[in-house]
Coordinates of C-alpha atoms in Angstrom, one line a residue:
M71 CA 56.9 -103.0 -7.7
L72 CA 55.1 -102.6 -4.3
L73 CA 55.1 -98.8 -4.8
A74 CA 53.5 -99.1 -8.2
M75 CA 50.8 -101.4 -6.8
C76 CA 49.9 -98.9 -4.1
L77 CA 49.7 -95.9 -6.4
P78 CA 46.4 -95.0 -8.2
P79 CA 46.5 -95.7 -12.0
R80 CA 47.0 -92.0 -13.0
A81 CA 50.1 -91.8 -10.8
L82 CA 52.0 -94.3 -12.9
W83 CA 52.3 -91.7 -15.7
A84 CA 55.9 -90.7 -14.8
L85 CA 57.4 -93.5 -12.9
E86 CA 59.3 -94.9 -15.8
A87 CA 59.7 -92.3 -18.5
G88 CA 60.4 -89.2 -16.5
V89 CA 60.8 -85.7 -17.9
T90 CA 64.2 -84.2 -19.1
D91 CA 64.6 -80.5 -18.4
D92 CA 66.8 -78.0 -20.1
R93 CA 69.8 -78.8 -18.0
G94 CA 69.6 -82.3 -19.4
K95 CA 68.5 -83.7 -16.0
T96 CA 65.7 -86.3 -15.9
I97 CA 63.0 -85.8 -13.2
R98 CA 61.1 -88.8 -12.1
L99 CA 58.2 -88.3 -9.6
E100 CA 56.2 -90.9 -7.8
R101 CA 53.1 -88.9 -8.3
P102 CA 52.0 -85.7 -9.9
A103 CA 53.5 -82.6 -8.2
R104 CA 51.0 -80.9 -6.0
R105 CA 53.2 -78.6 -3.9
I106 CA 55.4 -76.6 -6.3
V107 CA 57.6 -73.6 -5.6
C108 CA 58.1 -71.5 -8.7
L109 CA 61.3 -69.5 -8.7
H110 CA 60.4 -67.7 -11.9
G111 CA 57.2 -65.8 -12.6
G112 CA 56.9 -67.2 -16.1
L113 CA 56.6 -70.7 -14.7
S114 CA 53.9 -69.5 -12.3
D115 CA 52.1 -68.2 -15.4
V116 CA 52.5 -71.6 -17.0
L117 CA 50.8 -73.4 -14.1
L118 CA 48.0 -70.8 -14.1
V119 CA 47.4 -71.5 -17.8
L120 CA 47.4 -75.2 -17.1
D121 CA 44.7 -74.7 -14.5
K122 CA 47.1 -75.8 -11.7
A123 CA 47.0 -72.7 -9.5
D124 CA 46.2 -74.8 -6.5
A125 CA 49.6 -76.6 -7.0
I126 CA 51.6 -73.5 -6.4
A127 CA 52.9 -73.5 -2.8
G128 CA 55.5 -70.8 -3.1
R129 CA 56.4 -68.1 -5.6
T130 CA 58.8 -65.1 -5.9
T131 CA 58.3 -61.4 -5.3
A132 CA 57.9 -61.0 -9.1
D133 CA 54.3 -62.4 -8.5
D134 CA 53.4 -59.8 -5.9
D135 CA 51.0 -58.2 -8.4
T136 CA 49.4 -61.5 -9.6
P137 CA 46.0 -61.6 -8.0
A138 CA 45.6 -65.3 -8.3
L139 CA 48.8 -65.8 -6.2
A140 CA 48.3 -63.1 -3.6
H141 CA 47.7 -65.7 -0.9
V142 CA 50.8 -67.8 -1.8
P143 CA 53.9 -67.2 0.3
A144 CA 56.9 -65.4 -1.4
V145 CA 60.3 -67.0 -1.0
G146 CA 62.5 -64.2 -2.3
T147 CA 63.6 -63.3 -5.8
H148 CA 64.3 -65.3 -8.9
L149 CA 68.1 -65.3 -8.3
R150 CA 68.1 -65.0 -4.4
P151 CA 65.4 -67.2 -3.0
N152 CA 65.3 -68.1 0.7
L153 CA 66.1 -71.8 0.9
E154 CA 64.8 -72.1 4.5
L155 CA 61.4 -70.7 3.4
I156 CA 61.3 -73.0 0.5
L157 CA 62.0 -76.0 2.7
S158 CA 59.4 -74.9 5.2
L159 CA 56.8 -75.2 2.4
A160 CA 57.6 -78.9 1.9
P161 CA 57.6 -78.8 -1.9
D162 CA 57.5 -81.9 -4.0
L163 CA 58.9 -79.9 -7.0
V164 CA 60.8 -76.6 -7.5
L165 CA 60.7 -75.0 -10.9
Q166 CA 63.3 -72.5 -12.2
H167 CA 64.1 -70.7 -15.4
A168 CA 67.2 -72.3 -17.1
G169 CA 70.1 -70.2 -18.3
R170 CA 71.9 -68.0 -15.8
E171 CA 74.4 -69.8 -13.7
E172 CA 73.2 -68.0 -10.5
A173 CA 69.7 -69.4 -11.1
G174 CA 71.1 -72.9 -10.9
E175 CA 72.8 -72.5 -7.5
P176 CA 69.6 -72.7 -5.4
L177 CA 68.5 -75.8 -7.3
N178 CA 71.9 -77.5 -6.6
A179 CA 71.4 -76.9 -2.9
L180 CA 67.8 -78.2 -2.9
E181 CA 68.8 -81.3 -4.9
S182 CA 71.4 -82.1 -2.2
L183 CA 68.4 -82.2 0.2
N184 CA 66.5 -84.6 -2.1
I185 CA 64.0 -81.9 -3.3
P186 CA 63.1 -82.6 -7.0
T187 CA 63.9 -79.6 -9.2
A188 CA 63.4 -78.8 -12.9
A189 CA 64.7 -75.9 -15.0
F190 CA 63.3 -74.8 -18.3
A191 CA 64.4 -72.2 -20.9
M192 CA 61.4 -70.3 -22.4
D193 CA 63.3 -67.7 -24.4
D194 CA 61.5 -68.3 -27.7
F195 CA 58.2 -69.8 -28.7
P196 CA 59.3 -73.4 -29.5
A197 CA 61.2 -73.5 -26.1
L198 CA 58.1 -72.0 -24.3
F199 CA 55.8 -74.7 -25.7
A200 CA 58.3 -77.5 -25.1
A201 CA 58.6 -76.3 -21.5
M202 CA 54.9 -76.1 -21.0
E203 CA 54.4 -79.6 -22.3
R204 CA 56.9 -81.0 -19.9
V205 CA 55.5 -79.1 -16.9
A206 CA 52.1 -80.4 -17.9
V207 CA 53.5 -84.0 -17.6
L208 CA 55.0 -83.2 -14.1
V209 CA 51.6 -81.9 -12.8
D210 CA 49.5 -84.4 -14.8
A211 CA 47.5 -81.6 -16.5
G212 CA 45.8 -84.1 -18.8
Q213 CA 43.6 -83.1 -21.7
T214 CA 42.9 -79.7 -20.2
G215 CA 46.6 -78.8 -20.2
A216 CA 47.1 -80.2 -23.7
Q217 CA 44.2 -78.1 -25.0
R218 CA 45.5 -74.9 -23.3
I219 CA 48.9 -75.3 -24.9
Q220 CA 47.4 -76.0 -28.3
D221 CA 45.2 -72.9 -28.0
L222 CA 48.4 -70.8 -27.6
K223 CA 50.0 -72.4 -30.6
D224 CA 46.9 -71.8 -32.7
R225 CA 46.8 -68.1 -31.7
L226 CA 50.4 -67.7 -32.7
E227 CA 49.8 -69.4 -36.0
A228 CA 46.7 -67.2 -36.6
V229 CA 48.9 -64.1 -36.2
R230 CA 51.5 -65.5 -38.5
R231 CA 48.9 -66.0 -41.3
Q232 CA 47.5 -62.5 -40.7
V233 CA 50.8 -60.7 -41.1
Q234 CA 52.7 -62.9 -43.5
D235 CA 52.1 -60.5 -46.5
R236 CA 52.3 -57.3 -44.6
E237 CA 55.2 -54.8 -44.7
R238 CA 57.7 -55.5 -41.9
L239 CA 58.6 -52.3 -40.2
T240 CA 61.9 -52.1 -38.3
V241 CA 61.2 -52.1 -34.5
L242 CA 63.3 -50.9 -31.6
V243 CA 62.4 -52.2 -28.1
E244 CA 63.6 -49.8 -25.4
I245 CA 64.3 -51.3 -22.0
R246 CA 65.8 -48.3 -20.2
Y247 CA 66.1 -44.6 -20.8
P248 CA 68.2 -42.5 -20.2
N249 CA 71.5 -44.5 -20.6
L250 CA 69.7 -46.2 -23.4
L251 CA 69.4 -50.0 -23.2
V252 CA 67.5 -51.9 -25.9
A253 CA 66.5 -55.4 -26.7
G254 CA 68.9 -57.4 -28.8
R255 CA 68.2 -60.5 -31.0
G256 CA 68.7 -62.8 -28.0
S257 CA 65.7 -61.3 -26.1
L258 CA 62.2 -62.6 -25.8
A259 CA 61.0 -59.2 -27.1
S260 CA 62.9 -59.8 -30.4
H261 CA 60.9 -63.0 -31.0
I262 CA 57.7 -61.2 -30.2
V263 CA 58.5 -58.5 -32.7
E264 CA 59.3 -61.0 -35.4
A265 CA 56.2 -63.1 -34.7
A266 CA 54.0 -60.0 -34.8
G267 CA 55.2 -59.1 -38.3
G268 CA 57.9 -56.6 -37.4
R269 CA 61.6 -56.7 -38.1
Q270 CA 64.0 -56.6 -35.1
L271 CA 66.3 -53.6 -35.6
V272 CA 69.2 -54.3 -33.2
M273 CA 70.8 -57.6 -34.4
E274 CA 73.4 -58.2 -31.7
D275 CA 72.9 -61.6 -30.2
A276 CA 72.7 -60.4 -26.6
R277 CA 69.4 -59.9 -24.8
H278 CA 70.2 -56.3 -23.8
V279 CA 72.3 -53.9 -25.8
R280 CA 73.6 -50.5 -24.8
L281 CA 73.0 -48.0 -27.5
S282 CA 74.2 -44.4 -28.0
E283 CA 71.9 -41.7 -29.2
E284 CA 74.1 -41.4 -32.3
T285 CA 73.7 -45.0 -33.1
L286 CA 69.9 -44.8 -32.6
L287 CA 69.7 -41.9 -35.0
R288 CA 71.7 -43.8 -37.5
L289 CA 69.5 -46.9 -37.2
N290 CA 66.4 -44.7 -37.5
P291 CA 63.7 -47.2 -36.4
Q292 CA 60.3 -47.1 -38.1
A293 CA 58.5 -48.1 -34.9
C294 CA 59.6 -47.9 -31.2
L295 CA 58.4 -49.7 -28.2
M296 CA 59.1 -48.4 -24.7
Q297 CA 59.0 -51.4 -22.3
R298 CA 57.5 -50.3 -18.9
G299 CA 59.2 -52.2 -16.1
P300 CA 61.6 -52.0 -13.1
M301 CA 64.3 -50.3 -15.3
N302 CA 61.9 -48.0 -17.1
P303 CA 58.9 -47.4 -14.7
N304 CA 57.7 -44.2 -16.4
P305 CA 58.9 -44.1 -20.0
E306 CA 59.6 -40.6 -21.3
P307 CA 57.6 -40.0 -24.5
Y308 CA 59.9 -39.8 -27.5
V309 CA 58.4 -36.5 -28.5
N310 CA 59.8 -35.0 -25.3
R311 CA 63.3 -36.2 -25.9
P312 CA 66.0 -34.0 -27.4
H313 CA 67.3 -35.1 -30.9
Y314 CA 64.6 -37.8 -31.2
Q315 CA 62.3 -35.6 -33.3
H316 CA 64.0 -36.7 -36.6
L317 CA 63.3 -40.4 -36.0
D318 CA 60.9 -42.1 -38.4
C319 CA 59.0 -43.6 -35.5
V320 CA 58.3 -40.1 -34.1
K321 CA 57.5 -38.5 -37.4
H322 CA 54.9 -41.1 -38.1
N323 CA 53.6 -41.4 -34.6
R324 CA 54.7 -45.0 -34.2
T325 CA 55.8 -45.2 -30.6
L326 CA 54.1 -47.4 -28.0
V327 CA 54.5 -48.2 -24.3
V328 CA 54.3 -51.9 -23.6
E329 CA 54.3 -53.9 -20.4
G330 CA 57.5 -55.7 -19.5
R331 CA 55.4 -58.5 -17.9
K332 CA 54.4 -59.5 -21.4
F333 CA 57.4 -58.5 -23.4
A334 CA 60.2 -59.5 -21.1
R335 CA 58.8 -62.2 -18.8
T336 CA 59.3 -65.5 -20.5
G337 CA 55.9 -67.2 -20.3
P338 CA 52.5 -67.7 -22.0
A339 CA 51.7 -63.9 -21.8
A340 CA 54.2 -63.5 -24.7
V341 CA 51.5 -64.8 -27.0
D342 CA 49.2 -61.9 -25.8
A343 CA 52.1 -59.6 -26.6
V344 CA 52.3 -60.9 -30.2
E345 CA 48.6 -60.4 -30.8
E346 CA 48.7 -56.9 -29.3
L347 CA 51.8 -55.8 -31.2
A348 CA 50.5 -57.3 -34.5
A349 CA 47.3 -55.3 -34.2
W350 CA 49.3 -52.1 -33.5
L351 CA 51.8 -52.6 -36.3
H352 CA 49.3 -53.7 -38.9
G353 CA 46.2 -51.8 -38.0
G354 CA 44.3 -54.7 -36.5
A355 CA 44.9 -56.9 -39.5
Q356 CA 42.6 -60.0 -39.6

């Protein structure tokens, strides 16, 4: 009771209700988080969208090319953060992407030291928006945060209306070549394709699927995206690849290089990816 009397009114926002993350753990803070270490780039992006860049006290090397975070100390990688560095930053909250078991290990160690942690899955759009809404509570983003989230939802809905009556081309999303690796139905890229009015071609539930050239030729995608990223830094144009000349996507000049930061990094930029892909697939349909 004494604590509640000492806190300013806005700090009472989370004392009782708390926020439940995607591990099923409830996080209760005495005041809005103001020194946050983000162990996943997509969560850094969430805080930037919520206009809470000043709350980011630490980030991973995945944000090395994020200008707004150039001054923020890096604490290692998503799966291998340096716990001593994190502790030296005196965080009042550590955010992580939920899912992989390895990602949870640093959180367990930090929780044993009484550092609040939260993990959120953002692998599809409903999960992304649900995560953003809970992060907004933890940082007390207020009406600004609510409006930013609603704007993203509105943009996604606008694309849905634009493409709902358009032909859905089959789309392959390449993650690596050679030793072809493509996006499966469990990937963020698959949800982007479907939201943009395409039809995900590879239907295995996994995020990443190994594909032989024989299988690729049999599937014969109508559109092909080459995801530029760490596993595919300089995608080889399909027209230069042996045996690819017979694919529909090559015959009709429907191949496109896309940025992994938007198509693979779970976060708000996935909405940008939907808009860009919808315009490419459907000729800028409005």
